[in-house]
mmCIF file of N, CA and C in Angstrom:
data_model
loop_
_atom_site.group_PDB
_atom_site.id
_atom_site.type_symbol
_atom_site.label_atom_id
_atom_site.label_comp_id
_atom_site.label_asym_id
_atom_site.label_seq_id
_atom_site.Cartn_x
_atom_site.Cartn_y
_atom_site.Cartn_z
ATOM 1 N N MET A 1 54.355 -20.449 -0.197
ATOM 2 C CA MET A 1 54.308 -20.448 -1.638
ATOM 3 C C MET A 1 52.869 -20.293 -2.127
ATOM 4 N N ALA A 2 51.936 -20.963 -1.458
ATOM 5 C CA ALA A 2 50.536 -20.847 -1.850
ATOM 6 C C ALA A 2 50.007 -19.452 -1.537
ATOM 7 N N ALA A 3 50.515 -18.851 -0.466
ATOM 8 C CA ALA A 3 50.085 -17.498 -0.104
ATOM 9 C C ALA A 3 50.515 -16.495 -1.169
ATOM 10 N N MET A 4 51.685 -16.692 -1.724
ATOM 11 C CA MET A 4 52.173 -15.779 -2.753
ATOM 12 C C MET A 4 51.319 -15.876 -4.017
ATOM 13 N N ALA A 5 50.883 -17.087 -4.352
ATOM 14 C CA ALA A 5 50.025 -17.272 -5.522
ATOM 15 C C ALA A 5 48.671 -16.599 -5.303
ATOM 16 N N THR A 6 48.173 -16.661 -4.067
ATOM 17 C CA THR A 6 46.899 -16.019 -3.748
ATOM 18 C C THR A 6 47.017 -14.504 -3.861
ATOM 19 N N VAL A 7 48.100 -13.948 -3.352
ATOM 20 C CA VAL A 7 48.318 -12.497 -3.440
ATOM 21 C C VAL A 7 48.433 -12.073 -4.895
ATOM 22 N N ARG A 8 49.153 -12.848 -5.695
ATOM 23 C CA ARG A 8 49.319 -12.523 -7.115
ATOM 24 C C ARG A 8 47.968 -12.564 -7.835
ATOM 25 N N ALA A 9 47.111 -13.524 -7.461
ATOM 26 C CA ALA A 9 45.788 -13.617 -8.082
ATOM 27 C C ALA A 9 44.936 -12.402 -7.720
ATOM 28 N N TRP A 10 45.007 -11.944 -6.475
ATOM 29 C CA TRP A 10 44.220 -10.768 -6.063
ATOM 30 C C TRP A 10 44.711 -9.498 -6.740
ATOM 31 N N LEU A 11 45.997 -9.418 -7.027
ATOM 32 C CA LEU A 11 46.536 -8.231 -7.681
ATOM 33 C C LEU A 11 46.098 -8.140 -9.139
ATOM 34 N N THR A 12 45.749 -9.264 -9.748
ATOM 35 C CA THR A 12 45.338 -9.239 -11.147
ATOM 36 C C THR A 12 43.840 -8.988 -11.318
ATOM 37 N N VAL A 13 43.077 -8.975 -10.224
ATOM 38 C CA VAL A 13 41.630 -8.737 -10.315
ATOM 39 C C VAL A 13 41.388 -7.267 -10.624
ATOM 40 N N LYS A 14 40.580 -7.009 -11.638
ATOM 41 C CA LYS A 14 40.266 -5.632 -12.018
ATOM 42 C C LYS A 14 39.118 -5.109 -11.152
ATOM 43 N N PRO A 15 39.041 -3.799 -10.910
ATOM 44 C CA PRO A 15 37.922 -3.251 -10.140
ATOM 45 C C PRO A 15 36.597 -3.494 -10.856
ATOM 46 N N HIS A 16 35.564 -3.767 -10.071
ATOM 47 C CA HIS A 16 34.243 -4.089 -10.624
ATOM 48 C C HIS A 16 33.494 -2.823 -11.017
ATOM 49 N N ILE A 17 33.012 -2.783 -12.235
ATOM 50 C CA ILE A 17 32.124 -1.707 -12.691
ATOM 51 C C ILE A 17 30.806 -2.365 -13.070
ATOM 52 N N PRO A 18 29.696 -1.999 -12.405
ATOM 53 C CA PRO A 18 28.421 -2.661 -12.681
ATOM 54 C C PRO A 18 27.983 -2.476 -14.124
ATOM 55 N N MET A 19 27.415 -3.535 -14.703
ATOM 56 C CA MET A 19 26.928 -3.490 -16.073
ATOM 57 C C MET A 19 25.442 -3.119 -16.129
ATOM 58 N N ILE A 20 24.738 -3.281 -15.011
ATOM 59 C CA ILE A 20 23.300 -3.007 -14.968
ATOM 60 C C ILE A 20 23.087 -1.537 -14.634
ATOM 61 N N LYS A 21 22.205 -0.876 -15.355
ATOM 62 C CA LYS A 21 21.860 0.511 -15.071
ATOM 63 C C LYS A 21 20.421 0.556 -14.574
ATOM 64 N N PHE A 22 20.232 1.004 -13.350
ATOM 65 C CA PHE A 22 18.908 1.129 -12.785
ATOM 66 C C PHE A 22 18.341 2.503 -13.116
ATOM 67 N N ARG A 23 17.018 2.585 -13.187
ATOM 68 C CA ARG A 23 16.390 3.854 -13.528
ATOM 69 C C ARG A 23 16.581 4.889 -12.429
ATOM 70 N N LYS A 24 16.521 4.448 -11.180
ATOM 71 C CA LYS A 24 16.634 5.396 -10.071
ATOM 72 C C LYS A 24 17.745 4.951 -9.143
ATOM 73 N N GLY A 25 18.575 5.901 -8.762
ATOM 74 C CA GLY A 25 19.582 5.630 -7.751
ATOM 75 C C GLY A 25 20.784 4.871 -8.273
ATOM 76 N N GLY A 26 21.757 4.796 -7.412
ATOM 77 C CA GLY A 26 22.974 4.065 -7.742
ATOM 78 C C GLY A 26 23.916 4.885 -8.595
ATOM 79 N N ILE A 27 25.193 4.594 -8.478
ATOM 80 C CA ILE A 27 26.201 5.289 -9.264
ATOM 81 C C ILE A 27 26.781 4.287 -10.244
ATOM 82 N N THR A 28 26.763 4.627 -11.511
ATOM 83 C CA THR A 28 27.348 3.755 -12.524
ATOM 84 C C THR A 28 28.842 4.026 -12.602
ATOM 85 N N GLY A 29 29.545 3.220 -13.358
ATOM 86 C CA GLY A 29 30.989 3.388 -13.502
ATOM 87 C C GLY A 29 31.342 4.738 -14.102
ATOM 88 N N ASN A 30 30.576 5.207 -15.088
ATOM 89 C CA ASN A 30 30.850 6.508 -15.706
ATOM 90 C C ASN A 30 30.629 7.637 -14.709
ATOM 91 N N ASP A 31 29.550 7.549 -13.920
ATOM 92 C CA ASP A 31 29.288 8.584 -12.919
ATOM 93 C C ASP A 31 30.355 8.573 -11.843
ATOM 94 N N LEU A 32 30.829 7.378 -11.480
ATOM 95 C CA LEU A 32 31.857 7.260 -10.457
ATOM 96 C C LEU A 32 33.137 7.915 -10.927
ATOM 97 N N ARG A 33 33.502 7.673 -12.185
ATOM 98 C CA ARG A 33 34.707 8.310 -12.727
ATOM 99 C C ARG A 33 34.540 9.826 -12.804
ATOM 100 N N ALA A 34 33.342 10.288 -13.116
ATOM 101 C CA ALA A 34 33.097 11.727 -13.214
ATOM 102 C C ALA A 34 33.200 12.383 -11.842
ATOM 103 N N THR A 35 32.719 11.719 -10.792
ATOM 104 C CA THR A 35 32.792 12.309 -9.457
ATOM 105 C C THR A 35 34.212 12.267 -8.928
ATOM 106 N N GLN A 36 35.002 11.271 -9.327
ATOM 107 C CA GLN A 36 36.386 11.205 -8.874
ATOM 108 C C GLN A 36 37.235 12.267 -9.543
ATOM 109 N N ALA A 37 36.851 12.701 -10.740
ATOM 110 C CA ALA A 37 37.598 13.727 -11.454
ATOM 111 C C ALA A 37 37.379 15.109 -10.856
ATOM 112 N N ALA A 38 36.365 15.266 -9.987
ATOM 113 C CA ALA A 38 36.031 16.525 -9.317
ATOM 114 C C ALA A 38 35.878 17.676 -10.302
ATOM 115 N N PRO A 39 34.821 17.668 -11.125
ATOM 116 C CA PRO A 39 34.627 18.741 -12.100
ATOM 117 C C PRO A 39 34.283 20.061 -11.400
ATOM 118 N N SER A 40 34.539 21.138 -12.099
ATOM 119 C CA SER A 40 34.223 22.445 -11.533
ATOM 120 C C SER A 40 32.710 22.666 -11.580
ATOM 121 N N PRO A 41 32.172 23.575 -10.719
ATOM 122 C CA PRO A 41 30.720 23.801 -10.702
ATOM 123 C C PRO A 41 30.153 24.266 -12.033
ATOM 124 N N SER A 42 30.945 24.917 -12.872
ATOM 125 C CA SER A 42 30.442 25.373 -14.168
ATOM 126 C C SER A 42 30.471 24.258 -15.216
ATOM 127 N N ASP A 43 30.997 23.108 -14.849
ATOM 128 C CA ASP A 43 31.094 21.978 -15.768
ATOM 129 C C ASP A 43 29.712 21.365 -15.991
ATOM 130 N N PRO A 44 29.291 21.123 -17.242
ATOM 131 C CA PRO A 44 27.974 20.533 -17.503
ATOM 132 C C PRO A 44 27.826 19.116 -16.935
ATOM 133 N N ALA A 45 28.933 18.379 -16.794
ATOM 134 C CA ALA A 45 28.847 17.033 -16.215
ATOM 135 C C ALA A 45 28.399 17.112 -14.758
ATOM 136 N N LYS A 46 28.828 18.137 -14.042
ATOM 137 C CA LYS A 46 28.430 18.315 -12.645
ATOM 138 C C LYS A 46 26.939 18.630 -12.567
ATOM 139 N N ALA A 47 26.443 19.440 -13.488
ATOM 140 C CA ALA A 47 25.022 19.777 -13.502
ATOM 141 C C ALA A 47 24.178 18.549 -13.801
ATOM 142 N N ARG A 48 24.697 17.628 -14.579
ATOM 143 C CA ARG A 48 23.972 16.409 -14.915
ATOM 144 C C ARG A 48 23.876 15.473 -13.710
ATOM 145 N N LEU A 49 24.878 15.490 -12.827
ATOM 146 C CA LEU A 49 24.895 14.588 -11.681
ATOM 147 C C LEU A 49 23.978 15.051 -10.554
ATOM 148 N N THR A 50 23.708 16.341 -10.470
ATOM 149 C CA THR A 50 22.869 16.848 -9.384
ATOM 150 C C THR A 50 21.455 17.076 -9.903
ATOM 151 N N ALA A 51 20.468 16.599 -9.144
ATOM 152 C CA ALA A 51 19.067 16.757 -9.524
ATOM 153 C C ALA A 51 18.425 17.829 -8.641
ATOM 154 N N PRO A 52 17.463 18.566 -9.189
ATOM 155 C CA PRO A 52 16.800 19.567 -8.353
ATOM 156 C C PRO A 52 15.975 18.883 -7.268
ATOM 157 N N PRO A 53 15.873 19.486 -6.089
ATOM 158 C CA PRO A 53 15.097 18.862 -5.014
ATOM 159 C C PRO A 53 13.616 18.814 -5.362
ATOM 160 N N LYS A 54 12.964 17.722 -4.959
ATOM 161 C CA LYS A 54 11.539 17.559 -5.228
ATOM 162 C C LYS A 54 10.740 18.108 -4.058
ATOM 163 N N PRO A 55 9.534 18.611 -4.311
ATOM 164 C CA PRO A 55 8.735 19.163 -3.215
ATOM 165 C C PRO A 55 8.273 18.059 -2.260
ATOM 166 N N ILE A 56 8.125 18.413 -0.999
ATOM 167 C CA ILE A 56 7.652 17.476 0.008
ATOM 168 C C ILE A 56 6.157 17.710 0.200
ATOM 169 N N LEU A 57 5.363 16.639 0.071
ATOM 170 C CA LEU A 57 3.915 16.746 0.213
ATOM 171 C C LEU A 57 3.498 16.367 1.624
ATOM 172 N N GLU A 58 2.587 17.118 2.180
ATOM 173 C CA GLU A 58 1.989 16.792 3.471
ATOM 174 C C GLU A 58 0.843 15.816 3.239
ATOM 175 N N ASP A 59 0.339 15.214 4.329
ATOM 176 C CA ASP A 59 -0.754 14.245 4.218
ATOM 177 C C ASP A 59 -1.983 14.843 3.532
ATOM 178 N N TRP A 60 -2.307 16.072 3.877
ATOM 179 C CA TRP A 60 -3.524 16.673 3.333
ATOM 180 C C TRP A 60 -3.369 17.073 1.863
ATOM 181 N N GLN A 61 -2.142 17.062 1.329
ATOM 182 C CA GLN A 61 -1.908 17.425 -0.062
ATOM 183 C C GLN A 61 -1.950 16.216 -1.003
ATOM 184 N N LEU A 62 -1.997 15.008 -0.447
ATOM 185 C CA LEU A 62 -1.998 13.810 -1.282
ATOM 186 C C LEU A 62 -3.299 13.676 -2.053
ATOM 187 N N PRO A 63 -3.251 13.127 -3.255
ATOM 188 C CA PRO A 63 -4.487 12.833 -3.981
ATOM 189 C C PRO A 63 -5.310 11.806 -3.210
ATOM 190 N N LYS A 64 -6.597 11.778 -3.468
ATOM 191 C CA LYS A 64 -7.525 10.920 -2.724
ATOM 192 C C LYS A 64 -7.117 9.443 -2.779
ATOM 193 N N LYS A 65 -6.619 8.981 -3.922
ATOM 194 C CA LYS A 65 -6.298 7.559 -4.037
ATOM 195 C C LYS A 65 -5.081 7.155 -3.206
ATOM 196 N N TYR A 66 -4.251 8.107 -2.775
ATOM 197 C CA TYR A 66 -3.080 7.790 -1.962
ATOM 198 C C TYR A 66 -3.302 8.058 -0.477
ATOM 199 N N GLN A 67 -4.439 8.609 -0.115
ATOM 200 C CA GLN A 67 -4.709 8.889 1.291
ATOM 201 C C GLN A 67 -5.064 7.606 2.022
ATOM 202 N N ARG A 68 -4.818 7.592 3.338
ATOM 203 C CA ARG A 68 -5.151 6.432 4.146
ATOM 204 C C ARG A 68 -6.655 6.286 4.275
ATOM 205 N N GLN A 69 -7.092 5.045 4.304
ATOM 206 C CA GLN A 69 -8.506 4.774 4.522
ATOM 207 C C GLN A 69 -8.787 4.921 6.020
ATOM 208 N N PRO A 70 -9.946 5.457 6.402
ATOM 209 C CA PRO A 70 -10.247 5.574 7.827
ATOM 210 C C PRO A 70 -10.426 4.190 8.461
ATOM 211 N N LEU A 71 -10.015 4.075 9.738
ATOM 212 C CA LEU A 71 -10.144 2.806 10.455
ATOM 213 C C LEU A 71 -11.572 2.633 10.954
ATOM 214 N N SER A 72 -12.067 1.389 10.881
ATOM 215 C CA SER A 72 -13.396 1.103 11.416
ATOM 216 C C SER A 72 -13.288 0.932 12.932
ATOM 217 N N ASP A 73 -14.430 0.943 13.616
ATOM 218 C CA ASP A 73 -14.437 0.761 15.071
ATOM 219 C C ASP A 73 -13.889 -0.607 15.445
ATOM 220 N N LEU A 74 -14.189 -1.627 14.638
ATOM 221 C CA LEU A 74 -13.689 -2.976 14.903
ATOM 222 C C LEU A 74 -12.156 -3.021 14.815
ATOM 223 N N GLU A 75 -11.580 -2.354 13.809
ATOM 224 C CA GLU A 75 -10.126 -2.307 13.675
ATOM 225 C C GLU A 75 -9.485 -1.559 14.840
ATOM 226 N N ILE A 76 -10.117 -0.482 15.274
ATOM 227 C CA ILE A 76 -9.591 0.289 16.407
ATOM 228 C C ILE A 76 -9.592 -0.563 17.673
ATOM 229 N N GLU A 77 -10.678 -1.308 17.916
ATOM 230 C CA GLU A 77 -10.745 -2.182 19.086
ATOM 231 C C GLU A 77 -9.675 -3.270 19.008
ATOM 232 N N TYR A 78 -9.480 -3.836 17.826
ATOM 233 C CA TYR A 78 -8.484 -4.894 17.631
ATOM 234 C C TYR A 78 -7.085 -4.371 17.953
ATOM 235 N N ILE A 79 -6.775 -3.160 17.500
ATOM 236 C CA ILE A 79 -5.465 -2.553 17.753
ATOM 237 C C ILE A 79 -5.311 -2.257 19.242
ATOM 238 N N ASN A 80 -6.324 -1.683 19.857
ATOM 239 C CA ASN A 80 -6.255 -1.338 21.275
ATOM 240 C C ASN A 80 -6.176 -2.592 22.145
ATOM 241 N N TYR A 81 -6.778 -3.682 21.709
ATOM 242 C CA TYR A 81 -6.742 -4.942 22.440
ATOM 243 C C TYR A 81 -5.322 -5.523 22.457
ATOM 244 N N GLY A 82 -4.543 -5.234 21.410
ATOM 245 C CA GLY A 82 -3.171 -5.721 21.348
ATOM 246 C C GLY A 82 -2.961 -6.753 20.270
ATOM 247 N N GLY A 83 -3.913 -6.902 19.380
ATOM 248 C CA GLY A 83 -3.746 -7.848 18.279
ATOM 249 C C GLY A 83 -4.367 -9.189 18.607
ATOM 250 N N PRO A 84 -3.916 -10.235 17.934
ATOM 251 C CA PRO A 84 -4.499 -11.556 18.129
ATOM 252 C C PRO A 84 -4.149 -12.097 19.521
ATOM 253 N N PRO A 85 -4.958 -13.018 20.053
ATOM 254 C CA PRO A 85 -4.636 -13.596 21.356
ATOM 255 C C PRO A 85 -3.372 -14.447 21.248
ATOM 256 N N PRO A 86 -2.616 -14.561 22.348
ATOM 257 C CA PRO A 86 -1.386 -15.348 22.298
ATOM 258 C C PRO A 86 -1.686 -16.828 22.046
ATOM 259 N N MET A 87 -0.787 -17.485 21.313
ATOM 260 C CA MET A 87 -0.958 -18.915 21.001
ATOM 261 C C MET A 87 -0.533 -19.744 22.215
ATOM 262 N N LYS A 88 -1.241 -20.843 22.436
ATOM 263 C CA LYS A 88 -0.927 -21.706 23.575
ATOM 264 C C LYS A 88 -0.132 -22.890 23.164
#
């Protein structure tokens, strides 16, 4: 009898649609419904869901402020040594 009440409670639960909209990534409830409807390629809703690919930058193309700082000789020795000495 308790199992039947549990099943009935689960059947009344509505599907979750997130209320929070993040700036990047994630599918909202409206986008999920639009993708389930399978719009045709000429549909403007489909064009809204797909973003153009962004260019991939190589290391040498990065601005100076995003480039890695060169390692000092002391840092190189520390890395080659294997890091801090083991604790006793």
